[in-house]
Coordinates of C-alpha atoms and ligand atoms in Angstrom, one line a residue:
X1012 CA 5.2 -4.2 25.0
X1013 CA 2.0 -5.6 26.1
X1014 CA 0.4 -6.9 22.9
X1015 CA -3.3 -4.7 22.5
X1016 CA -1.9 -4.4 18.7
X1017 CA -0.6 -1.4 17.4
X1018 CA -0.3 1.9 19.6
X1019 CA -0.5 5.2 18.1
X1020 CA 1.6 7.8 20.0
X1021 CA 0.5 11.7 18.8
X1022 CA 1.8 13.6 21.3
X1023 CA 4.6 15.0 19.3
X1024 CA 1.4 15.9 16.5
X1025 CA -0.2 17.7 19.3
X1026 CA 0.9 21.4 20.3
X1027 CA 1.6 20.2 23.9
X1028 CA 4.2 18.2 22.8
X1029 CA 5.3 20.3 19.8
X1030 CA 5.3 23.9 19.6
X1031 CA 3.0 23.8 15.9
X1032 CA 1.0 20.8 16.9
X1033 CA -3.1 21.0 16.9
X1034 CA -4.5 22.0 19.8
X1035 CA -7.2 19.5 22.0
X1036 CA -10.1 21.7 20.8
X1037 CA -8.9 21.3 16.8
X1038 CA -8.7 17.4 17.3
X1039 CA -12.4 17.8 19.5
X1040 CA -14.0 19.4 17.0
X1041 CA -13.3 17.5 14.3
X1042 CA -15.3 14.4 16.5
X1043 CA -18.9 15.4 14.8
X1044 CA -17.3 15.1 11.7
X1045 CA -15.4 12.2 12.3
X1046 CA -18.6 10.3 14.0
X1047 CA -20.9 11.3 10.7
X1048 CA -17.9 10.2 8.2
X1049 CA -17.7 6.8 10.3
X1050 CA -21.4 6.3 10.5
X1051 CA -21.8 6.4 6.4
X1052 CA -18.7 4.0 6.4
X1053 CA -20.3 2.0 8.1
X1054 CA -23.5 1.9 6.2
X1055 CA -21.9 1.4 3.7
X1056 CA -19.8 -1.6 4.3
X1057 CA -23.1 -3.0 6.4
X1058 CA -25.0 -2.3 2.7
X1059 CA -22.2 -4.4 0.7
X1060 CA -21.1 -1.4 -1.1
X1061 CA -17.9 -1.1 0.6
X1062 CA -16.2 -4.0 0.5
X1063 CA -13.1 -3.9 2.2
X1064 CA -14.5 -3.2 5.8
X1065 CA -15.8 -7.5 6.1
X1066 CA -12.9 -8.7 4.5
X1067 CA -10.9 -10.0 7.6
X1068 CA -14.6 -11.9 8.0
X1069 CA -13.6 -13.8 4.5
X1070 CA -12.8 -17.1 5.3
X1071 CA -14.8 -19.1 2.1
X1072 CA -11.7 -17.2 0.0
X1073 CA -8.9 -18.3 2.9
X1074 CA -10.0 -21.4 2.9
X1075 CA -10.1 -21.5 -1.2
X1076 CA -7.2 -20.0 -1.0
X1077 CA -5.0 -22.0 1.4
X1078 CA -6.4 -25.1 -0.4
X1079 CA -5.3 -23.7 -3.6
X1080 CA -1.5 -23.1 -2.2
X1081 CA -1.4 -26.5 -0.5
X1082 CA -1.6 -28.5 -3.9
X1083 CA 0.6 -26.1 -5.8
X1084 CA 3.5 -28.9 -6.3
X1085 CA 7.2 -28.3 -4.6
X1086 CA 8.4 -28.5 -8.1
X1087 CA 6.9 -24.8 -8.5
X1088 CA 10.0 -22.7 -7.4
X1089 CA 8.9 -19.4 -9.1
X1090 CA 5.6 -17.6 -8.7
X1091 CA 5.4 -14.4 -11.0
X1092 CA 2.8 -11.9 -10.2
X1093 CA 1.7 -9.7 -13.1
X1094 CA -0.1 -6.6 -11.8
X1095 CA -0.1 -3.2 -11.3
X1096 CA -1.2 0.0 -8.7
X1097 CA -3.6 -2.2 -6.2
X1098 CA -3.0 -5.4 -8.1
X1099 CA 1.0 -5.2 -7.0
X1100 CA 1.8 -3.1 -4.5
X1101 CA 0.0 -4.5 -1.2
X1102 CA 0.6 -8.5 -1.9
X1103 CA 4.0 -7.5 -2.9
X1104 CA 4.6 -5.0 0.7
X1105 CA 3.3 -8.6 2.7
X1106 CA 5.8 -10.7 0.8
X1107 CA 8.7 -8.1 1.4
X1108 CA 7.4 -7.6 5.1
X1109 CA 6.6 -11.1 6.1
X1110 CA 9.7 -13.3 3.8
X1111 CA 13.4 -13.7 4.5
X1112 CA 15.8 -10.7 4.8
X1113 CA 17.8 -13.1 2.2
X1114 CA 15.8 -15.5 0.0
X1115 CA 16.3 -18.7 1.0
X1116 CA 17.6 -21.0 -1.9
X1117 CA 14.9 -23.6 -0.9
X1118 CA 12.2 -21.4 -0.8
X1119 CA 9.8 -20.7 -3.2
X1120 CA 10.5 -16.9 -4.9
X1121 CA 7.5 -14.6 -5.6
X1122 CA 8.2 -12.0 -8.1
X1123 CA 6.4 -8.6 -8.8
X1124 CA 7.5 -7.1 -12.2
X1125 CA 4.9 -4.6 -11.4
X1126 CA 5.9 -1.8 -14.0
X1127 CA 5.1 -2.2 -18.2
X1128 CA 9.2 -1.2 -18.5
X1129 CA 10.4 -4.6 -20.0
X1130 CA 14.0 -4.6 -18.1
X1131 CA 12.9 -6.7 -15.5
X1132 CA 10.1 -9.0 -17.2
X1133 CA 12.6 -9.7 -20.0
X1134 CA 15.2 -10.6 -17.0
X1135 CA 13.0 -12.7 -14.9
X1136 CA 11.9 -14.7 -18.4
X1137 CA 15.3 -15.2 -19.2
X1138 CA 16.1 -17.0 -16.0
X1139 CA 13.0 -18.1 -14.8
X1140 CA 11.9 -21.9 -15.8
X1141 CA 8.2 -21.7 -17.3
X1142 CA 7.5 -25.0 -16.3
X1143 CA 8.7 -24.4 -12.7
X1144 CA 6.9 -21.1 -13.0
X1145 CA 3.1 -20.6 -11.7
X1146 CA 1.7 -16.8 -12.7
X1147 CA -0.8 -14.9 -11.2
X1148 CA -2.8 -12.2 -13.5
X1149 CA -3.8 -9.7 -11.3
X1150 CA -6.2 -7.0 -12.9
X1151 CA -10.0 -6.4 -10.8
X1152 CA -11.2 -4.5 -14.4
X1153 CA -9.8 -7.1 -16.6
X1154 CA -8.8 -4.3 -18.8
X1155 CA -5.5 -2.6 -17.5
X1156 CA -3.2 -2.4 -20.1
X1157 CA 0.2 -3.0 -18.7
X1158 CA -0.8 -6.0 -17.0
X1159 CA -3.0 -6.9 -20.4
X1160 CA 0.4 -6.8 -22.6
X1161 CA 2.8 -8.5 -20.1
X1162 CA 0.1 -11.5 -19.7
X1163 CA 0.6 -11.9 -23.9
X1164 CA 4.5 -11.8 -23.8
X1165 CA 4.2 -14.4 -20.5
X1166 CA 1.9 -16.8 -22.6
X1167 CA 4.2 -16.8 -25.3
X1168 CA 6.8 -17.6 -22.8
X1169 CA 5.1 -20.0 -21.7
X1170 CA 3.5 -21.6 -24.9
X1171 CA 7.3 -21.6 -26.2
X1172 CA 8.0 -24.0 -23.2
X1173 CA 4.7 -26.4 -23.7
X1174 CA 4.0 -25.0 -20.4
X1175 CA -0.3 -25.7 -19.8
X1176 CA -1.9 -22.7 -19.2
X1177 CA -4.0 -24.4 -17.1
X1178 CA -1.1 -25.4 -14.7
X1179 CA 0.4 -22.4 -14.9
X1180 CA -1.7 -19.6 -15.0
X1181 CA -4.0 -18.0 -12.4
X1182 CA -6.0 -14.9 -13.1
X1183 CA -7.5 -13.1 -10.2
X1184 CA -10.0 -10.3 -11.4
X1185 CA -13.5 -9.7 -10.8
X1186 CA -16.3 -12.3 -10.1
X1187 CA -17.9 -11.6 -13.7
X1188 CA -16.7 -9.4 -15.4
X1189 CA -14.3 -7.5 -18.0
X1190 CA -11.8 -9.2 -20.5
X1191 CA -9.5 -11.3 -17.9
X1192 CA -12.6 -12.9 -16.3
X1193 CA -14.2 -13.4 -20.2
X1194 CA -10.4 -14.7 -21.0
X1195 CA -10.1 -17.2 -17.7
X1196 CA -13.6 -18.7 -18.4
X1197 CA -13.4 -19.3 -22.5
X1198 CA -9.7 -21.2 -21.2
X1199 CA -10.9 -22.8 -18.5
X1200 CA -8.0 -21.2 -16.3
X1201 CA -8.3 -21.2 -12.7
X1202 CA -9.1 -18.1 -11.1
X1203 CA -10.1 -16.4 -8.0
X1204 CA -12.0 -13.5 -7.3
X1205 CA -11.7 -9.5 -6.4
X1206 CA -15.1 -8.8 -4.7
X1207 CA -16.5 -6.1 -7.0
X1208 CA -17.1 -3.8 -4.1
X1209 CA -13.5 -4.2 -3.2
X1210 CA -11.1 -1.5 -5.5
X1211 CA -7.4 -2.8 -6.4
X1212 CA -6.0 -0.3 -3.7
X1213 CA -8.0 -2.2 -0.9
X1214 CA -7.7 -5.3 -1.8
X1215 CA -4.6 -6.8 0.2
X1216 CA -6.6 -8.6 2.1
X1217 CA -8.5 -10.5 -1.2
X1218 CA -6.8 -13.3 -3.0
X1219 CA -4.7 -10.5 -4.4
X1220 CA -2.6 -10.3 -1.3
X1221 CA -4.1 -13.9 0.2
X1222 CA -2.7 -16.3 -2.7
X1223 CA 0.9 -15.0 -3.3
X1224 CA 1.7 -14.3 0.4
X1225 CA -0.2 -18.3 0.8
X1226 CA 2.6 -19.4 -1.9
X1227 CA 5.5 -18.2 0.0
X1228 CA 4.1 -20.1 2.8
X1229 CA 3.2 -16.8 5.3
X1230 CA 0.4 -17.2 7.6
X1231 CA -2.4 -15.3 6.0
X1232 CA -5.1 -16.8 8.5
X1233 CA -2.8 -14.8 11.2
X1234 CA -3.1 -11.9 8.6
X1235 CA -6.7 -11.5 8.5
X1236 CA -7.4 -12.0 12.2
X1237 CA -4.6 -9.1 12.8
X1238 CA -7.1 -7.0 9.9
X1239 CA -10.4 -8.0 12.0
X1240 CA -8.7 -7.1 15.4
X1241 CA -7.9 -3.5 13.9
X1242 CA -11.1 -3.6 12.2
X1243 CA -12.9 -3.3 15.3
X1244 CA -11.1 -1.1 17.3
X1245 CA -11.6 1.3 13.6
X1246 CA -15.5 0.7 14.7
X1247 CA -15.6 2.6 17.9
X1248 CA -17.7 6.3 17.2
X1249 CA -15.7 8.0 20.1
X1250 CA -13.2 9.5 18.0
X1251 CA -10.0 9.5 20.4
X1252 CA -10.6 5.3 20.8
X1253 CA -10.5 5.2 17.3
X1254 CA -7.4 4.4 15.7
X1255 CA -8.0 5.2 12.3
X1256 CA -10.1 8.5 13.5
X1257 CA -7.0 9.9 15.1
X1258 CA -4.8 9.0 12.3
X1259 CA -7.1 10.3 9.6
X1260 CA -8.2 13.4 11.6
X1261 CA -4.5 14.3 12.6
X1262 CA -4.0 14.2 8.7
X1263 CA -6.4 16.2 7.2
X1264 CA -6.7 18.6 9.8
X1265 CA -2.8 18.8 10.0
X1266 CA -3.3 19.7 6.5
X1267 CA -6.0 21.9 6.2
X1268 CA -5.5 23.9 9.4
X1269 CA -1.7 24.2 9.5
X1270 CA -0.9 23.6 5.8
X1271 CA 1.0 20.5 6.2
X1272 CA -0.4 18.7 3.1
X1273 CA 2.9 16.3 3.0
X1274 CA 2.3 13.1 4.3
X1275 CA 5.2 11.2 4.9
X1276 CA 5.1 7.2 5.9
X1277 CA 8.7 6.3 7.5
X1278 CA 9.1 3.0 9.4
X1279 CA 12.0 2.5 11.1
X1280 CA 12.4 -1.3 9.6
X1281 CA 13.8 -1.9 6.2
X1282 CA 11.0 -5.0 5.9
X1283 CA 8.4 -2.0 5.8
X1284 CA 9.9 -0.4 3.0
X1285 CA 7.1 -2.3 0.4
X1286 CA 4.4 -1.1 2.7
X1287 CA 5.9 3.1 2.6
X1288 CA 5.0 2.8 -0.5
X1289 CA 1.6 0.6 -0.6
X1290 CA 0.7 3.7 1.8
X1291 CA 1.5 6.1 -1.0
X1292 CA -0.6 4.7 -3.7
X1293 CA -3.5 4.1 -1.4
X1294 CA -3.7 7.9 0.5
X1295 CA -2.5 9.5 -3.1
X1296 CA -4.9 8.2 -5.6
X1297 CA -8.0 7.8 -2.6
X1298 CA -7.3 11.0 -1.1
X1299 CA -6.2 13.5 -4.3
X1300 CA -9.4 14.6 -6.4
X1301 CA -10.7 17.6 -8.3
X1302 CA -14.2 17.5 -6.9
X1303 CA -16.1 16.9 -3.8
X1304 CA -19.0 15.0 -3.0
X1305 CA -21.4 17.9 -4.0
X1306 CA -19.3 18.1 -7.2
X1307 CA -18.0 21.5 -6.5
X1308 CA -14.9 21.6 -8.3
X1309 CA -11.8 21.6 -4.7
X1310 CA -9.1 20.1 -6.4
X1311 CA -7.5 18.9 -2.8
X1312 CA -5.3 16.1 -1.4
X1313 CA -2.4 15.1 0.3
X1314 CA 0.9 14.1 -0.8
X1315 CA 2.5 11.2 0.5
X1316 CA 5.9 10.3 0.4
X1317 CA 7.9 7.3 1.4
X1318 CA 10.4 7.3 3.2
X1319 CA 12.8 4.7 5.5
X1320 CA 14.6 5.1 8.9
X1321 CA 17.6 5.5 9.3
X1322 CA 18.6 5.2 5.6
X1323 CA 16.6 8.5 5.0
X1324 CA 18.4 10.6 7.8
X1325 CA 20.8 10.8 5.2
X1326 CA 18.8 11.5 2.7
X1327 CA 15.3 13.4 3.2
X1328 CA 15.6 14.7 7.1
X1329 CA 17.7 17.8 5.9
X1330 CA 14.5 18.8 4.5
X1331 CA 12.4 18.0 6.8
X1332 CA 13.9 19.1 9.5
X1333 CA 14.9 22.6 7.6
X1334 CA 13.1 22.4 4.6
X1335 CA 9.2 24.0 4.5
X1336 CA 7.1 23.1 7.8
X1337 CA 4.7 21.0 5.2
X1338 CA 4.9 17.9 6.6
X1339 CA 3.4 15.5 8.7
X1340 CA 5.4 13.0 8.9
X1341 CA 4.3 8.7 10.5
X1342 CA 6.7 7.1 12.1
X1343 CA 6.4 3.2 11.9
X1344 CA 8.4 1.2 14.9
X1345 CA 8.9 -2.3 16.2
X1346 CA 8.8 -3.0 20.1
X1347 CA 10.3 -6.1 19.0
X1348 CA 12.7 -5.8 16.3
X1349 CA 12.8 -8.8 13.7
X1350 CA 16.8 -9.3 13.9
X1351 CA 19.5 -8.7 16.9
X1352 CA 23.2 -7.7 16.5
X1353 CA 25.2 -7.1 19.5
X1354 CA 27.8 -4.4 18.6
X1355 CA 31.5 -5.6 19.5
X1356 CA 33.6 -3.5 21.9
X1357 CA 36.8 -2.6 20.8
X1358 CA 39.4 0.3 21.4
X1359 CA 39.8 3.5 19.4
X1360 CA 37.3 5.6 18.2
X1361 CA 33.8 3.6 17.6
X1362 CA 34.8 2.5 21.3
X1363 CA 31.1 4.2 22.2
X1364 CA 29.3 2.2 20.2
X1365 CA 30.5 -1.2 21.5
X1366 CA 27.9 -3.3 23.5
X1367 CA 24.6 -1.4 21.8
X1368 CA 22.8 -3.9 19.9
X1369 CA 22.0 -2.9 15.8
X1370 CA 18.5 -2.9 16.7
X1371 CA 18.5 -0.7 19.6
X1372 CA 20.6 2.3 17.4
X1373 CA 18.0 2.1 15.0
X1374 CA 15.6 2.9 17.6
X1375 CA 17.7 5.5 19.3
X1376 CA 17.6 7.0 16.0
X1377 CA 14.2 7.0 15.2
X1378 CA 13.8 8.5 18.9
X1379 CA 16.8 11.3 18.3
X1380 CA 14.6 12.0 14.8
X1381 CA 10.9 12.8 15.7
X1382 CA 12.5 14.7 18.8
X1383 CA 15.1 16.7 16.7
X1384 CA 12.1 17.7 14.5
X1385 CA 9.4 18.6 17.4
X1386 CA 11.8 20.8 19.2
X1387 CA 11.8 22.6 16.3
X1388 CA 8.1 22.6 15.7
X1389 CA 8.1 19.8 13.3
X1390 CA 5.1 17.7 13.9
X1391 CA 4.9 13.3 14.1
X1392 CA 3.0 10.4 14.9
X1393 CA 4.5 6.7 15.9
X1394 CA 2.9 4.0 14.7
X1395 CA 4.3 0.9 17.5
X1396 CA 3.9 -2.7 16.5
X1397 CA 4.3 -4.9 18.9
X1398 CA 6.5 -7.2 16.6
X1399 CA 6.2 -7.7 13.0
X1400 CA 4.3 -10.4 12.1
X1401 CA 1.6 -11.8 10.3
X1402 CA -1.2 -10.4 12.9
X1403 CA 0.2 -6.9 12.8
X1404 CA 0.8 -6.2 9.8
X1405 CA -3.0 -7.1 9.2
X1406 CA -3.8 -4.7 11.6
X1407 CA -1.5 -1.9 9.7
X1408 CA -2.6 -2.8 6.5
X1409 CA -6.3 -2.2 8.0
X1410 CA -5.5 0.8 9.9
X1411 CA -4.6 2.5 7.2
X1412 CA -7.2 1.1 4.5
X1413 CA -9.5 2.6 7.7
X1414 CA -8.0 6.1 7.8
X1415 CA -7.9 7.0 4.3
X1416 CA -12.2 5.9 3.7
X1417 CA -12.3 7.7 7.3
X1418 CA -9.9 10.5 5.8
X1419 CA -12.0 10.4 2.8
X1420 CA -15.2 11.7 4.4
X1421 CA -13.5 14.5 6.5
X1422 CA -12.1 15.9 2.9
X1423 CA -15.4 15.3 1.9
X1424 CA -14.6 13.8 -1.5
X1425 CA -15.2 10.1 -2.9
X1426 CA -12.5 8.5 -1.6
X1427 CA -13.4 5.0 -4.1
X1428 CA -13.0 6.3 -7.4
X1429 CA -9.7 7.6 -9.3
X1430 CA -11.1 9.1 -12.5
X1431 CA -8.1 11.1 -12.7
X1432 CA -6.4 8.5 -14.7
X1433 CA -8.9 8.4 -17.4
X1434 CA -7.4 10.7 -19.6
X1435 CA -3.8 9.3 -19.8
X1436 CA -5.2 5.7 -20.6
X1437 CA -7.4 7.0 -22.8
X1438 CA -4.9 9.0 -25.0
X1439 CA -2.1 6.1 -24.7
X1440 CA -5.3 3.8 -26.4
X1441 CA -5.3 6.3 -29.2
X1442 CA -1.4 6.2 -29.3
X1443 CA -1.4 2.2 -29.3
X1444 CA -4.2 2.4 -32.5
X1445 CA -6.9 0.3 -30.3
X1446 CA -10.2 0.7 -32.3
X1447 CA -12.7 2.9 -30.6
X1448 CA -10.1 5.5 -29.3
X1449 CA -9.3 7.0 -33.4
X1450 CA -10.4 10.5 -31.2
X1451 CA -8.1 10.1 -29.0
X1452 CA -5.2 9.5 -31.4
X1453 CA -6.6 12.7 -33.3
X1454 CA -6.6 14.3 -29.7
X1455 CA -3.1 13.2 -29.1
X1456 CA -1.5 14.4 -32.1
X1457 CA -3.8 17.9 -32.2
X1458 CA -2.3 18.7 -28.5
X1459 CA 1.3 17.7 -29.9
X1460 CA 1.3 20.0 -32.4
X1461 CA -0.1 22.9 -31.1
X1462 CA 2.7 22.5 -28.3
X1463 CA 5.7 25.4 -28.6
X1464 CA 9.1 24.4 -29.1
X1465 CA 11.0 24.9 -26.1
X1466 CA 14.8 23.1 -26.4
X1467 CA 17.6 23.3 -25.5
Ligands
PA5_782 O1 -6.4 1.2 -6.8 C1 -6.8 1.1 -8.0 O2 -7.9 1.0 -8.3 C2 -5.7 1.1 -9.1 O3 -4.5 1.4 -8.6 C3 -5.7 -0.3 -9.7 O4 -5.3 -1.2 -8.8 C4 -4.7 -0.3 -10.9 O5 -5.0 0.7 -11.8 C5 -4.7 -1.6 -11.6 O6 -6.0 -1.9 -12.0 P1 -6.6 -3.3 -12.3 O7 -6.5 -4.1 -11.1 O8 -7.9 -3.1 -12.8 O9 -5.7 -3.9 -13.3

């Protein structure tokens, strides 16, 4: 494949090449809409309030950052990331998609814990040696209490070890303020910064992403140029040039013309399975809001789902090749696959497989797939990288960041903001007893009780 970066096939999204496809004049006359949506992104990532559009242009934090991973010592074997949502999910998708299939033994190991549950930060801690250990703290607002109580039990870990905080932990939060910037200057920790027009679910391409991916020694230089090369192709106003147009109008208008309002992200390439599910967090807690931009109450969004080729052929392709015709479903591929296995011939009854190589019948099947489900008026996109490697996955990464602000303006909501999750963290404050949220504990217990008893 000639390398221009990732191709976008839609033919099998359009009703020429699937019976329940869109036609040319639904995908035409989104353009106006698409061109005015564009045009305010624009303005605002030319007006520094949207961050994430120059960040391939960010080389003062490469360079910080690159410098920072050079002096780490060898003797560092472990890095643990504490984070969650957009302080986990991208850097850990470019570790997954980017490292070994097998962790080499004389590699350095990046670990995400990711989740509050304690099974897996109590496992790591128990085999992990703090002094060979260097943590990042990723939290943009400083205040995110999952990440907030795992950083305590870490120190302690640490402390217990006379492990320096200052060699061993990094936080990475915003430029000036909240409580982790307040805690990293009154230590004295190092740190790096989230730009605070960047939100956590765009900011792969900040040290978030840049400093463990640096650590496992992956080229994030090639990563950024990859996000810049996308970036500018997701400039152009003509709306079938533009990547993340087509992919963001094929979406929404998938959605609200044909009511397909499941999304689902499937790359053919097990290495991808970390970015399925970046994807989810990004178009699900961008794209899913209660009002509009005029503050009319719509209460709209997608729903992505993950899923993986071929492993879910045997899993969700029952349903969505039978199940309700609600889905729109992306297709990720490599022209270039990351690993080759020649099939061996032999007699008897697998005899037709011999000679095919591992690679290619993962192909086949991700070709068998999206056909099986447009001849039955089930619609897809393929998303074709020309290999996976540092430069494209900065271009994926940006493509999609792209489509859901561009995805954002044609659902005419605010794409930035998830206040949705408000409530929740505010009642678990009143559950934990954290002074200022006594309300909410009243709140909590008053909607406990008046709750019915249903049992069994
Ligand atoms: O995308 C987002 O804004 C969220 O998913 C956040 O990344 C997540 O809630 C973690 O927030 P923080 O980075 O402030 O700890």
């Amino acid at each position: 494949m000639s390398d221009d970066g990732i191709r976008i096939d839609y033919a099998l999204a359009m009703e020429d090449g699937s019976s329940s496809g869109l036609t040319t004049a639904e995908l035409e006359a989104e353009a106006p809409a698409f061109e005015r949506g564009l045009r305010r992104v624009l303005a605002e990532a030319e007006g520094g309030r949207l961050g994430f559009w120059t960040l391939p242009d960010d080389h003062i934090d490469l360079e910080k950052v690159l410098a920072f991973a050079k002096k780490v010592p060898a003797t560092i074997r472990d890095v643990l990331v504490l984070g969650i949502g957009g302080s986990s999910l991208g850097g850990r998708a470019l570790v997954e998609a980017l490292g070994p299939a097998f962790p080499d033994p004389d590699a350095r190991r990046i670990h995400y814990p990711d989740n509050s549950d304690p099974w897996r930060l109590v496992g790591l801690l128990e085999n992990l040696d703090p002094k060979g250990t260097l943590v990042l703290v990723i939290s943009k607002s400083g205040g995110t209490v999952e990440t907030a109580a795992q950083l305590l039990v870490v120190r302690e870990w640490l402390n217990a070890a006379g492990a320096p905080m200052k060699d061993h932990l990094v936080a990475i939060t915003d430029p000036a303020k909240g409580l982790l910037r307040e805690l990293a200057d009154a230590e004295g920790l190092r740190s790096f910064d989230i730009p605070s027009n960047v939100g956590g679910r765009f900011s792969v391409l900040t040290p978030v992403g840049l400093l463990p991916g640096a650590l496992a020694g992956l080229d994030v230089a090639g990563l950024l140029a990859g996000a810049k090369a996308m970036r500018d192709r997701c400039a152009r106003t003509e709306l079938q040039a533009n990547p993340a147009g087509v992919v963001a109008a094929l979406h929404v208008l998938h959605h609200r013309l044909h009511g397909r309002p499941i999304h689902v992200m499937m790359p053919y390439a097990d290495a991808l399975r970390g970015y399925a599910n970046w994807f989810v967090q990004l178009w699900a807690e961008s794209l899913g809001k209660r009002v509009d931009r005029q503050d009319r109450v719509v209460e709209t969004g997608p729903t992505p789902l993950p899923a993986v080729g071929a492993t879910d052929q045997h899993a969700q392709v029952q349903l969505f090749m039978e199940g309700p015709r609600d889905k729109l479903i992306t297709f990720v591929a490599l022209a270039e696959p990351l690993a080759h296995r020649t099939i061996p011939k032999e007699e008897g009854p697998y005899a037709y497989l011999g000679g095919t190589d591992l690679a290619e019948l993962l192909d086949f099947e991700r070709r068998a797939t999206a056909l099986a489900l447009a001849r039955d008026g089930r619609p897809s996109l393929t998303l074709t990288l020309p290999r996976l490697d540092a430069h494209h996955l900065g271009e994926l990464f940006f493509l999609m960041e792209a489509a859901t602000a561009i995805a954002g303006e044609l659902y005419g909501i605010d794409a930035f903001d998830q206040p949705g999750v408000e409530l929740g963290k505010r009642l678990a404050y009143g559950l934990l007893g954290r002074e200022g949220y006594e309300d909410a504990a009243d709140e909590v217990q008053e909607l406990e009780r008046g709750l019915p008893s249903h049992r069994v």
